[in-house]
XYZ file of C-alpha atoms in Angstrom:
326
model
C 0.000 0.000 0.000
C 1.029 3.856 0.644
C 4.898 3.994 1.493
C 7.120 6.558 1.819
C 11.222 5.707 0.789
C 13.306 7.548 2.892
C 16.666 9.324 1.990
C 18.923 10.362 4.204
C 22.513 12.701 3.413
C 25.604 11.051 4.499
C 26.967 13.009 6.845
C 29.266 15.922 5.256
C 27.602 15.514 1.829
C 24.478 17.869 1.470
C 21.910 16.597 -0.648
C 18.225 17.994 -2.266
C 15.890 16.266 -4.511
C 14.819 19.602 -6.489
C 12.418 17.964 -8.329
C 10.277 14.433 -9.890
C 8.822 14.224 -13.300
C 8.210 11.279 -15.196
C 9.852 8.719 -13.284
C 13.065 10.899 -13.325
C 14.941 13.003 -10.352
C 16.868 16.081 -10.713
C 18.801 16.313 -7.568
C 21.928 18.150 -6.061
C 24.365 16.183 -4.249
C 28.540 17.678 -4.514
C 27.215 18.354 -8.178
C 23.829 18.749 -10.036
C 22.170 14.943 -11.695
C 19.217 14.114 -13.066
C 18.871 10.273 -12.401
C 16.312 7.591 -13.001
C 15.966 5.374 -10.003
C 14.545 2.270 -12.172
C 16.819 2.167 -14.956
C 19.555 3.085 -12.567
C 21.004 5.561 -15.522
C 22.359 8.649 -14.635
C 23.527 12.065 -16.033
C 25.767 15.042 -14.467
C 24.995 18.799 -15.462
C 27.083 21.472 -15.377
C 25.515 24.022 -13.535
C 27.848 26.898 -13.705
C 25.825 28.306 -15.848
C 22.861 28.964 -14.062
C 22.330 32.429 -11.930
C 20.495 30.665 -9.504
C 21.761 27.555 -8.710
C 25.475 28.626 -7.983
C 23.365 31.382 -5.703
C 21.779 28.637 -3.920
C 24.847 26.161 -3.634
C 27.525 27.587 -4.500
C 27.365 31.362 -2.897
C 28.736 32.704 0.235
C 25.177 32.181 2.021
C 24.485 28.552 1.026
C 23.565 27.503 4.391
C 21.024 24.433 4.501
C 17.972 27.062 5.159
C 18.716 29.033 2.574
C 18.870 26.498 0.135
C 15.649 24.582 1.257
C 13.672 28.042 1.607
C 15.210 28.707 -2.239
C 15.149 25.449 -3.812
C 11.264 25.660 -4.911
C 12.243 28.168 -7.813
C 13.561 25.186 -9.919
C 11.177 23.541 -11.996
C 12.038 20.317 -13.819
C 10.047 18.544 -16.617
C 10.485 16.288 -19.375
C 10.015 16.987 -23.283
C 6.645 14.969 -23.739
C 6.537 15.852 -27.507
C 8.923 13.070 -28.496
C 7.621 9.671 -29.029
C 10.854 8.073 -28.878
C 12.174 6.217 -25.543
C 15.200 8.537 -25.392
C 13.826 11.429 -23.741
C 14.751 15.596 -23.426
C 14.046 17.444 -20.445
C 14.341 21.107 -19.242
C 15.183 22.610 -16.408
C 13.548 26.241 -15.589
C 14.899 28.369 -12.527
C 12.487 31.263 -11.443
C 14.684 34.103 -10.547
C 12.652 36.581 -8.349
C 13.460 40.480 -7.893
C 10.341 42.729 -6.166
C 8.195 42.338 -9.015
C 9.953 41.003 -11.449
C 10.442 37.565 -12.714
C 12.584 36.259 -14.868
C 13.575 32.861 -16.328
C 16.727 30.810 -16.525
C 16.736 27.722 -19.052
C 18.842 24.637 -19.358
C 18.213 21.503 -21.546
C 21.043 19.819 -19.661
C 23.880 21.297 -22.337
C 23.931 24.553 -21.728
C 21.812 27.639 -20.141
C 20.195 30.694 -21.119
C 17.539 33.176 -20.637
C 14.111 33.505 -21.382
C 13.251 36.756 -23.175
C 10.344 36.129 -21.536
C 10.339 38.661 -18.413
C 7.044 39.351 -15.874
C 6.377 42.093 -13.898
C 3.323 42.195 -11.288
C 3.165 45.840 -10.512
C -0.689 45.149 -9.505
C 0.174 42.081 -7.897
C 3.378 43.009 -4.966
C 3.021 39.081 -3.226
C 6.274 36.848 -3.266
C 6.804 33.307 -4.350
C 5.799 30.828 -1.407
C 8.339 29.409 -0.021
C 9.198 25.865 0.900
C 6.245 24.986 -2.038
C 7.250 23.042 -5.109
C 5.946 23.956 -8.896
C 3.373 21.667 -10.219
C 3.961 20.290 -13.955
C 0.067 20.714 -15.425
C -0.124 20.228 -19.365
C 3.493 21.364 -20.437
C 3.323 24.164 -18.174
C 5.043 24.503 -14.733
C 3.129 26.471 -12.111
C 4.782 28.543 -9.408
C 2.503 29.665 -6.110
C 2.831 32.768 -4.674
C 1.546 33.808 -1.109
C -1.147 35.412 -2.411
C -2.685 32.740 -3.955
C -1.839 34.088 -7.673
C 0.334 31.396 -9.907
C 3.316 32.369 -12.358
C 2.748 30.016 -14.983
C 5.723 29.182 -17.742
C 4.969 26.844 -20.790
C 8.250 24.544 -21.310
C 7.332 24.507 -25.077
C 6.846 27.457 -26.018
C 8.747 29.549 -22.916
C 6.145 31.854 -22.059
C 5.054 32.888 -18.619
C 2.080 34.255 -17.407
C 0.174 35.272 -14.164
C -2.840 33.877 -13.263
C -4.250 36.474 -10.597
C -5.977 33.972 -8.579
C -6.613 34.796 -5.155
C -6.335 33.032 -1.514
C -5.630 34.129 1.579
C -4.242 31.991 3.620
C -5.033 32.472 7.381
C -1.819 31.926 10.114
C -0.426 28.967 10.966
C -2.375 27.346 8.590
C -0.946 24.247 6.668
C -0.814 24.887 2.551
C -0.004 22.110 -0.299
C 0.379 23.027 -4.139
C -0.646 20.383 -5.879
C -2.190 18.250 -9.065
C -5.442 16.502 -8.607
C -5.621 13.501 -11.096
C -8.656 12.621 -10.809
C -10.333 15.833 -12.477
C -7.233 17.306 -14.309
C -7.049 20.584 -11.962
C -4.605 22.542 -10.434
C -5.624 22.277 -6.660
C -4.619 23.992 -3.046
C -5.014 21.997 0.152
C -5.261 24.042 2.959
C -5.512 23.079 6.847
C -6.137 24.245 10.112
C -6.215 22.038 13.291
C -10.155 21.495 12.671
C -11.023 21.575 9.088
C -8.677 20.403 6.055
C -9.908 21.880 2.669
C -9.685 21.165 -0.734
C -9.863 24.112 -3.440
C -9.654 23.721 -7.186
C -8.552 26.354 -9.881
C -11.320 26.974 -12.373
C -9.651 27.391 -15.659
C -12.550 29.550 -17.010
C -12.599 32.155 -13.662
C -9.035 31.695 -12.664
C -10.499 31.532 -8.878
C -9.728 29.032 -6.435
C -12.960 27.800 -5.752
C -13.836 25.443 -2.576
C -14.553 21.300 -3.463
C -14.632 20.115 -0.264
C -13.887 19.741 3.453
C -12.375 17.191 5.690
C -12.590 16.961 9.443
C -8.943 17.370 10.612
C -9.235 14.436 13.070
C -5.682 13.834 13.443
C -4.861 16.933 15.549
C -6.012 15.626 19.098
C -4.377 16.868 22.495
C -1.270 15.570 21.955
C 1.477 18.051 21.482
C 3.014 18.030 18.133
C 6.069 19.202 17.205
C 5.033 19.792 13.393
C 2.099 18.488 11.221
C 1.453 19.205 7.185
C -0.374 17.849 4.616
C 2.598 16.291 2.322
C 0.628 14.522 -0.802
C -2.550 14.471 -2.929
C -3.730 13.165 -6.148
C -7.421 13.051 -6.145
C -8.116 9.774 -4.914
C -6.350 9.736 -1.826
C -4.301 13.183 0.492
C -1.106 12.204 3.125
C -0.628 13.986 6.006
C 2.594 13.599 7.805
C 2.732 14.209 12.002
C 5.429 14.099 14.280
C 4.795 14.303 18.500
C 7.265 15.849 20.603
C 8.403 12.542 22.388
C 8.740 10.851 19.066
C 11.682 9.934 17.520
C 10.316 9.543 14.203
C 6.958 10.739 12.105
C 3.299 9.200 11.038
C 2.064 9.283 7.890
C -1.625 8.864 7.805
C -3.822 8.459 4.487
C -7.141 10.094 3.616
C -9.588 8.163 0.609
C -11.205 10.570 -0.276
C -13.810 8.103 -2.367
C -14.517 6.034 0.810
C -14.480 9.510 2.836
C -12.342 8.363 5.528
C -9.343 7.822 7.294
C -7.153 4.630 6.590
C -3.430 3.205 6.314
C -1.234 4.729 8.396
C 2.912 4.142 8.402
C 5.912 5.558 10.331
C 8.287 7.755 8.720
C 11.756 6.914 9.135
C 13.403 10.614 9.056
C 14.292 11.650 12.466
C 14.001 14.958 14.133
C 16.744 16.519 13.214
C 16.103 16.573 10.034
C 13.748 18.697 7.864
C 11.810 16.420 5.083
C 10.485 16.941 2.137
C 8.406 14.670 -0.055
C 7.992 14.276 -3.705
C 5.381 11.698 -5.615
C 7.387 9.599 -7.809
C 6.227 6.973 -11.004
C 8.505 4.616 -12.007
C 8.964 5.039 -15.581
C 11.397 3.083 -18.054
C 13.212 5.989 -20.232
C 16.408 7.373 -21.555
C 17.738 10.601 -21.272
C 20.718 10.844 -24.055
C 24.269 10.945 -22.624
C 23.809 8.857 -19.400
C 26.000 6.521 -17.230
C 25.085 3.575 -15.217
C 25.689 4.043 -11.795
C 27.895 1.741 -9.610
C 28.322 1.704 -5.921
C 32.091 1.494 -6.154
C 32.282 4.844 -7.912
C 29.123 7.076 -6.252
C 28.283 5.967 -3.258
C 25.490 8.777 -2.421
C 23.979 7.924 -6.118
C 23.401 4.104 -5.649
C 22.003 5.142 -2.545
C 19.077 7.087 -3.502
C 18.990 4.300 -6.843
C 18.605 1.349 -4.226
C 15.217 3.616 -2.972
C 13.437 1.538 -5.970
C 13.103 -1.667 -5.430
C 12.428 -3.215 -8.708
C 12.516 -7.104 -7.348
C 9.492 -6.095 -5.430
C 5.816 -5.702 -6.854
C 3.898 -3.232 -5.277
C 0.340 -1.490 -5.763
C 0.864 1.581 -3.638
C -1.414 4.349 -2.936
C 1.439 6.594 -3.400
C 5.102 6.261 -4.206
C 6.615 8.734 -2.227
C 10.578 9.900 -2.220
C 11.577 11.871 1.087
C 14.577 13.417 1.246
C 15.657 14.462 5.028
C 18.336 17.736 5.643
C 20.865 17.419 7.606
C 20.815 20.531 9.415
């Protein structure tokens, strides 16, 4: 069922998944790879290129914050147009001034600017931190705090604001996500009582409310951090930790039966920050890849081993988390 593979940095090595896309990684780890878990095929990038990336891990305030709080501006997706099994992908880094935004673009050879360039004058909100893009029909989708998306089509490489609106109240719980089951950009949004579901209505551009769920999760025990972590339509993940726990729950929502179900622990310990990233296996080819050997990257045929391909499973959700070393 639901399961969440756990990845952990060895120590003195720093490592980020920065993004999952068509059973494919793009990750950071002493150098920039995009890597594919089942076919256990790897490439390395050269990233010097990129404003934003030698900002985030290469610059004199790299610290492991600043990088997680950061890392959400890259966007990763793969070239769908080609039928072939050798695939292209693109990497898109949303660089952020005031009320600008502008685009960095790499297809794993080389990078370069978009001449497309925003500006929100009307709009003055930030990108939300901590909260990944979401691929949606060739276009990858940026949230901002105010509930408004930046929107940039891999295709054709131009970006757009959607001026949706929500306003999220404090210390509430927010996920930017994909719902499968009706094609829609969605928000999840939860408070200790109430989790909601909102969906983006293409023809209105407002987020408009689908349902609610009765947080029943939150009870008196005294947690030490809750959020809601997955969701696809069919089923949501919300991930809890207690203060005198050593390790995390992960509890699953159907939201066709309309209640709660499986339930697992979550390896990552406290002292490190996790984040969590659906993954589908997928059998493809990027061109120009290695095959990765435990005698020559350790950290590599680590997070490789995280798919177990000797194993059938039929799970609710194939989840990669990647804990922070702080």
């Amino acid at each position: 069922m639901s399961h969440v593979k756990t990845f952990a940095s060895i120590p003195g090595v720093r490592s980020y998944i920065l993004g999952s896309c068509s059973g494919h990684l793009l990750l950071y780890t002493s150098g920039l790879y995009v890597v594919n878990p089942l076919t256990k095929r790897f490439r390395l990038l050269d990233h010097s290129g990129s404003m934003l990336l030698a900002t985030i891990f290469n610059g004199p305030n790299n610290k492991a914050n600043n990088t997680e709080d950061r890392a959400m501006c890259v966007g990763f997706a793969l070239d769908q147009s080609r039928a072939t099994t050798i695939k292209r992908f693109k990497i898109i880094c949303i660089l952020e001034t005031h009320t600008t935004y502008a685009f960095e673009i790499s297809d794993g050879n080389s990078w370069r600017f978009s001449e497309t360039i925003i500006t929100t004058t009307n709009s003055k909100s930030e990108l939300t931190k901590r909260m990944k893009p979401v691929y949606f029909e060739g276009t990858l989708h940026w949230l901002r705090n105010d509930g408004s998306i930046i929107a940039f089509n891999i295709e054709t490489e131009q970006a757009r604001l959607i001026p949706s609106v929500f306003h999220p109240e404090p210390e509430m719980k927010l996920l930017f996500t994909l719902d499968d089951k009706i094609n829609r950009l969605t928000l999840i949004s939860g408070t200790k009582n109430t989790i909601s579901v909102h969906t983006l209505m293409g023809d209105t551009s407002k987020w408009v409310l689908a349902r609610q769920i009765e947080n029943v999760l939150i009870t008196d025990s005294e947690l030490e951090y809750w959020n809601v972590v997955a969701y696809d339509g069919k089923h949501m993940v919300v991930r809890d930790k207690e203060k005198d726990s050593s390790t995390g729950v992960a509890h699953v929502y159907n939201m066709e039966d309309n209640r709660w179900g499986a339930w697992w622990p979550t390896a990552c310990q406290a002292k490190y920050n996790l984040d969590v990233f659906r993954f589908t296996p997928f059998f493809s080819f990027f061109e120009h890849t290695e095959l990765v050997e435990d005698s020559t990257n350790e950290h590599l045929a680590r997070i490789m081993r995280l798919i177990d391909t000797t194993k059938r499973t039929n799970p609710v959700f194939r989840l990669m988390a990647l804990g922070y070393d702080k």
